[in-house]
XYZ file of C-alpha atoms in Angstrom:
433
model
C 96.020 69.418 79.827
C 95.720 66.291 81.961
C 97.187 66.432 85.446
C 99.751 63.734 86.236
C 99.115 62.291 89.664
C 101.276 59.959 91.703
C 99.780 56.534 92.583
C 98.875 57.353 96.190
C 97.100 60.515 95.111
C 95.234 58.688 92.338
C 94.128 56.068 94.867
C 92.875 58.798 97.173
C 90.820 60.340 94.374
C 89.338 56.953 93.436
C 88.368 56.338 97.062
C 86.817 59.789 97.338
C 84.840 59.138 94.160
C 83.600 55.822 95.509
C 82.376 57.469 98.707
C 80.556 60.125 96.734
C 78.941 57.501 94.511
C 77.764 55.630 97.595
C 76.065 58.753 98.876
C 78.500 59.300 101.708
C 78.167 62.740 103.222
C 81.171 64.862 104.131
C 81.346 67.220 107.098
C 80.242 70.789 106.394
C 83.771 72.183 106.835
C 85.082 69.789 104.167
C 82.450 70.912 101.691
C 83.501 74.546 102.095
C 87.267 74.019 101.814
C 88.831 75.791 98.845
C 91.571 74.331 96.686
C 95.005 75.900 96.509
C 96.605 74.631 93.302
C 100.396 74.388 93.501
C 102.642 73.532 90.560
C 105.901 71.963 91.710
C 108.706 69.578 90.815
C 109.302 68.485 94.403
C 108.887 64.746 95.021
C 106.027 63.379 97.065
C 108.331 62.818 100.059
C 108.712 66.596 100.311
C 105.262 67.713 99.182
C 103.331 65.336 101.422
C 104.911 66.738 104.598
C 104.221 70.332 103.608
C 100.716 69.387 102.484
C 99.826 67.823 105.832
C 101.302 70.690 107.840
C 99.707 73.397 105.688
C 96.242 71.852 105.806
C 96.553 71.503 109.576
C 97.552 75.158 109.909
C 94.953 76.318 107.368
C 92.031 73.844 107.532
C 89.895 76.025 105.271
C 92.188 75.122 102.338
C 92.959 71.887 100.520
C 96.244 71.596 98.624
C 95.983 70.267 95.084
C 99.367 69.500 93.578
C 100.306 69.469 89.906
C 103.705 67.896 89.241
C 105.797 69.288 86.412
C 109.550 69.229 85.972
C 111.111 72.648 85.288
C 111.306 72.167 81.514
C 107.566 71.366 81.460
C 106.484 74.122 83.839
C 106.562 77.042 81.399
C 104.352 75.387 78.756
C 101.875 74.397 81.463
C 101.736 77.905 82.924
C 101.345 79.446 79.474
C 97.978 77.738 79.040
C 94.820 79.863 79.098
C 94.162 80.815 82.700
C 97.665 79.586 83.590
C 96.240 76.094 84.005
C 94.308 77.189 87.098
C 97.537 77.340 89.113
C 97.704 79.533 92.208
C 101.331 79.041 93.247
C 104.515 77.985 91.470
C 106.966 76.392 93.925
C 110.113 74.847 92.511
C 113.890 75.059 92.063
C 114.191 76.648 88.638
C 115.496 80.233 88.833
C 115.392 80.774 85.070
C 111.720 79.814 84.926
C 110.847 82.456 87.507
C 112.809 85.100 85.628
C 110.962 84.202 82.426
C 107.556 84.211 84.124
C 108.280 87.621 85.584
C 109.327 88.921 82.154
C 106.036 87.632 80.722
C 104.105 89.409 83.506
C 102.781 86.023 84.596
C 103.384 86.653 88.307
C 101.833 89.029 90.803
C 103.906 90.706 93.476
C 104.170 88.543 96.555
C 101.325 89.450 98.911
C 103.327 88.600 102.035
C 105.866 90.345 104.225
C 109.477 89.180 104.031
C 110.680 90.348 107.445
C 113.388 88.048 108.794
C 114.305 86.837 105.310
C 117.579 88.479 104.226
C 117.130 87.693 100.539
C 120.774 86.796 100.018
C 123.429 84.350 101.207
C 126.840 86.004 101.176
C 127.419 87.219 97.632
C 124.384 85.455 96.173
C 121.044 87.229 95.843
C 118.257 84.676 96.298
C 115.081 86.822 96.213
C 113.699 88.818 93.313
C 114.623 92.450 94.061
C 111.252 93.577 92.681
C 109.305 91.267 94.996
C 107.728 88.866 92.489
C 109.277 85.689 93.916
C 111.195 84.731 97.032
C 113.547 81.913 97.926
C 111.876 79.137 99.891
C 115.034 77.088 100.494
C 118.557 76.822 99.117
C 120.648 73.891 98.001
C 124.378 74.020 98.630
C 127.283 72.936 96.456
C 130.043 70.819 97.892
C 131.557 67.362 98.235
C 129.825 64.005 98.551
C 132.130 61.756 100.555
C 132.241 58.072 101.390
C 133.878 57.949 104.855
C 134.518 54.199 104.721
C 136.265 54.506 101.349
C 138.460 57.357 102.570
C 139.381 55.497 105.763
C 140.290 52.413 103.751
C 142.543 54.478 101.480
C 144.073 56.423 104.368
C 142.685 59.731 103.094
C 141.302 62.594 105.183
C 137.835 63.995 104.615
C 138.423 67.093 102.453
C 137.316 70.347 104.039
C 137.859 72.806 101.196
C 138.715 73.062 97.506
C 142.476 73.158 98.010
C 142.373 69.747 99.698
C 141.151 68.194 96.448
C 144.338 69.302 94.660
C 146.586 67.207 96.905
C 148.400 64.408 95.043
C 147.026 61.885 97.557
C 143.544 62.288 96.026
C 144.671 61.202 92.552
C 142.265 58.537 91.304
C 139.794 59.064 94.151
C 137.826 62.071 92.915
C 134.758 62.435 90.689
C 133.823 65.692 88.916
C 130.609 66.290 86.917
C 131.211 67.507 83.360
C 129.893 71.104 83.291
C 128.999 70.844 79.615
C 126.617 67.957 80.324
C 125.480 68.309 83.951
C 123.177 71.258 84.577
C 124.317 72.251 88.076
C 128.045 71.840 87.369
C 128.872 75.238 85.758
C 128.328 76.877 89.152
C 130.682 74.338 90.734
C 133.341 75.357 88.223
C 132.859 79.079 88.783
C 132.880 78.999 92.596
C 136.692 78.556 92.894
C 137.263 80.978 90.002
C 135.487 83.697 91.957
C 136.718 82.641 95.401
C 140.436 82.388 94.602
C 140.630 84.761 91.638
C 140.721 83.957 87.931
C 144.371 82.888 87.617
C 144.619 81.014 90.924
C 141.212 79.443 90.371
C 142.169 77.896 87.029
C 145.484 76.721 88.493
C 143.595 75.047 91.323
C 141.190 73.422 88.883
C 144.053 72.047 86.800
C 145.473 70.233 89.830
C 142.013 68.994 90.873
C 141.204 67.696 87.386
C 144.508 65.811 87.331
C 143.194 63.811 90.301
C 139.716 63.239 88.911
C 137.594 61.447 86.400
C 134.484 62.962 84.866
C 130.871 61.866 84.955
C 128.348 62.996 82.356
C 124.587 63.429 82.303
C 122.579 62.761 85.437
C 123.544 64.638 88.573
C 122.554 61.710 90.808
C 125.266 59.624 89.124
C 127.802 61.314 91.404
C 126.172 60.058 94.604
C 125.595 56.649 92.978
C 129.302 56.360 92.161
C 130.395 57.451 95.622
C 127.874 55.168 97.320
C 129.055 52.286 95.134
C 132.625 52.747 96.346
C 134.033 53.608 92.919
C 135.341 56.965 94.155
C 135.808 58.497 97.567
C 134.809 62.098 96.859
C 132.453 63.607 94.296
C 131.528 67.206 93.593
C 127.783 67.608 93.795
C 124.841 69.553 95.109
C 123.481 68.604 98.502
C 119.944 67.509 97.594
C 121.179 64.609 95.437
C 123.292 63.367 98.327
C 120.550 64.033 100.888
C 118.207 61.827 98.869
C 120.801 59.049 98.805
C 121.388 59.365 102.560
C 117.635 59.246 103.212
C 117.580 55.965 101.282
C 120.323 54.492 103.458
C 123.514 55.392 101.582
C 126.492 55.650 104.006
C 127.569 59.058 102.708
C 128.329 62.480 104.144
C 128.255 65.901 102.534
C 130.913 68.566 103.064
C 130.134 72.233 102.453
C 133.353 74.094 101.598
C 133.803 77.507 103.154
C 133.643 79.129 99.745
C 130.520 77.504 98.416
C 127.521 78.544 96.418
C 123.780 78.121 96.720
C 121.009 77.301 94.285
C 117.682 78.730 95.485
C 114.232 77.265 95.079
C 111.487 79.873 94.894
C 107.822 80.406 95.490
C 105.567 82.801 93.562
C 101.881 83.597 93.119
C 100.527 83.425 89.581
C 98.950 86.561 88.125
C 95.785 84.629 87.281
C 95.499 82.788 90.600
C 91.866 81.642 91.076
C 92.368 81.674 94.850
C 94.703 84.554 95.764
C 93.822 84.353 99.468
C 94.736 80.670 99.538
C 97.899 81.369 97.558
C 98.889 84.014 100.103
C 98.282 81.570 102.950
C 100.445 78.905 101.314
C 103.333 81.283 100.610
C 103.156 82.629 104.168
C 103.290 79.083 105.498
C 106.236 78.038 103.311
C 108.254 81.038 104.508
C 107.153 80.865 108.159
C 109.195 79.460 111.035
C 107.045 76.332 111.042
C 107.272 75.801 107.309
C 111.012 76.364 107.263
C 111.589 73.845 110.068
C 110.070 71.109 107.901
C 113.061 71.473 105.569
C 115.312 69.929 108.230
C 113.362 66.656 108.334
C 115.775 63.723 107.758
C 113.910 62.748 104.585
C 114.240 66.280 103.156
C 117.498 67.822 104.467
C 117.331 71.216 102.785
C 118.708 74.568 103.916
C 116.143 77.065 105.267
C 116.170 80.682 104.095
C 115.005 82.056 107.454
C 118.197 82.401 109.557
C 116.369 82.291 112.902
C 115.324 78.684 112.246
C 118.883 77.356 112.508
C 119.036 77.930 116.270
C 116.543 75.101 116.739
C 118.110 72.643 114.303
C 120.360 69.719 115.284
C 123.965 70.457 116.163
C 126.138 70.455 113.066
C 123.324 71.334 110.656
C 124.963 73.502 108.015
C 124.118 77.191 108.367
C 125.181 79.121 105.240
C 124.233 82.451 106.813
C 126.659 81.905 109.692
C 129.426 80.886 107.284
C 128.736 83.963 105.143
C 129.049 86.212 108.201
C 132.560 84.794 108.673
C 133.586 85.589 105.088
C 132.385 82.485 103.289
C 129.936 82.175 100.411
C 131.370 85.100 98.456
C 130.109 83.632 95.176
C 128.218 86.236 93.117
C 125.412 84.296 91.442
C 124.364 87.282 89.345
C 127.765 87.474 87.730
C 128.009 83.697 87.540
C 124.649 83.326 85.805
C 125.736 85.360 82.801
C 129.075 83.670 82.282
C 128.109 80.111 83.172
C 127.987 78.838 79.584
C 131.343 80.218 78.369
C 133.067 79.158 81.606
C 131.696 75.623 81.228
C 132.713 75.522 77.565
C 136.245 76.686 78.359
C 136.527 74.082 81.115
C 135.428 71.391 78.678
C 137.987 72.381 76.064
C 141.023 72.658 78.337
C 140.260 69.976 80.937
C 137.522 67.492 80.024
C 138.587 66.574 76.502
C 142.349 66.333 77.207
C 141.984 64.987 80.766
C 144.158 61.889 80.280
C 146.917 63.950 78.735
C 146.697 66.516 81.525
C 146.720 63.861 84.254
C 149.860 62.316 82.772
C 151.572 65.684 82.672
C 150.698 66.329 86.311
C 152.108 62.940 87.342
C 155.412 63.865 85.724
C 155.286 67.400 87.108
C 154.865 66.133 90.663
C 157.954 63.971 90.238
C 160.043 66.674 88.537
C 162.963 68.601 90.004
C 162.446 72.167 91.154
C 163.901 73.807 88.054
C 161.742 71.780 85.664
C 158.675 72.233 87.868
C 159.036 76.020 87.828
C 159.051 76.042 84.014
C 156.300 73.467 83.428
C 153.820 74.452 86.137
C 152.703 77.715 84.447
C 152.037 75.798 81.227
C 149.602 73.442 82.968
C 147.837 76.044 85.069
C 147.345 79.101 82.848
C 143.723 80.236 82.294
C 142.198 79.356 78.923
C 141.456 83.038 78.267
C 141.232 86.399 79.968
C 138.430 86.769 82.498
C 137.133 89.783 80.581
C 136.350 87.482 77.665
C 133.791 85.352 79.535
C 132.382 88.470 81.204
C 131.813 90.115 77.820
C 128.091 90.448 77.064
C 128.541 89.565 73.373
C 130.401 86.368 74.243
C 127.764 85.404 76.787
C 125.013 86.015 74.246
C 126.786 83.868 71.651
C 126.827 80.890 74.008
C 123.294 81.536 75.204
C 121.861 81.656 71.669
C 124.057 79.079 69.941
C 121.380 76.375 69.686
C 118.988 78.565 67.719
C 121.257 81.051 65.949
C 123.839 79.792 63.386
C 125.864 82.990 63.693
C 125.995 82.639 67.470
C 127.004 78.988 67.109
C 129.821 79.956 64.763
C 131.094 82.577 67.213
C 130.898 80.230 70.199
C 132.578 77.398 68.313
C 135.401 79.655 67.146
C 136.082 80.654 70.739
C 136.077 77.017 71.865
C 138.557 76.064 69.151
C 140.809 78.977 70.098
C 140.773 78.029 73.786
C 141.493 74.392 72.935
C 144.354 75.285 70.583
C 146.006 77.499 73.176
C 145.767 74.781 75.817
C 147.116 72.082 73.509
C 150.071 74.287 72.591
C 150.883 74.807 76.264
C 150.561 71.098 76.998
C 152.929 70.289 74.114
C 155.534 72.654 75.539
C 155.096 71.058 78.970
C 155.614 67.603 77.457
C 158.864 68.766 75.923
C 160.048 69.905 79.347
C 158.780 66.933 81.346
C 159.544 64.189 78.854
C 157.125 61.627 77.462
C 154.322 62.128 74.981
């Protein structure tokens, strides 16, 4: 399969070919350098800095990069000889799990001392040692400080701030049915505050918000464009916008979650010694410090690195030690699809109706409020339902299995019907239609 190269890399290869054709001789050390082939989805702005630093630290090796997005990585690595790849380095946890299941990885040949393998309640390393986190992305709030100042709004510090009536019309939420990272955003408050309180909090937040669909970077685009003041997102989208000059900030709530990127050595690595060197470098103090470069802005997985980073650089390990980051990503992974589907049925589809009900609720007298509030904030179902393995499997398999689709759809319709019935009762109490 042809390797897709970025323009600068193609130009380099053309120049190298021209020198060879002209009979130019390379130094002896260059002739003996061995390639380390790395498959990644990281952009050139990230890869080029690691490439330069790695080749300086390990001059006997030359990094050769193959770019593939996560959905293309598995087919590439399933080629005969695994496409000649030594190392897979990307942010796609499911791909690593699948590669491990297919026995396509070898156990990491490096020590992991100083790498805790978890952030709070989230495990980020493979417990069997086949892949390790190389950095984590954090979930939180993209904010436009100028917009908030103009509207007289404070910068939100935590989830409960977003439920304040003052934020009505100023908040953007990614639709978890359409945006890949958003199901975790939904589940973080459900785990942090408890099932009932979490859904109640979400109901008030959704009443203040509008939804954005496909394309996670749309959130930072909307906030940068001044169309909303706060948007729920994941930090690397916002970091990229900031690196390109967007006047944004990113707020990590105390109860957040992380999405790890990983590094692994392929079972068929043609250069296992070079692969080991690259993995060691990525996880080393020096490699981890590169993540804090202003053009990268990622969170290192080696806690000792944070002591040397700029003041105010977010340290999820320190927050976790103080009781933050309780999110259990293992539990969340299994129930992500049914949680997202329930959210879509009770909040996304009837958002306008729900927002109108909340406007009337906030203006209601105490007696009416006490009767209507439970109708707007009740969970769509029992927590045990989304934690049920059969329910999770139905949502996981629905695209390929008609029976699973029928089961998942029946659950969605039930959740929607229950919510609509509650909203109708609230309308009768609050007045209006």
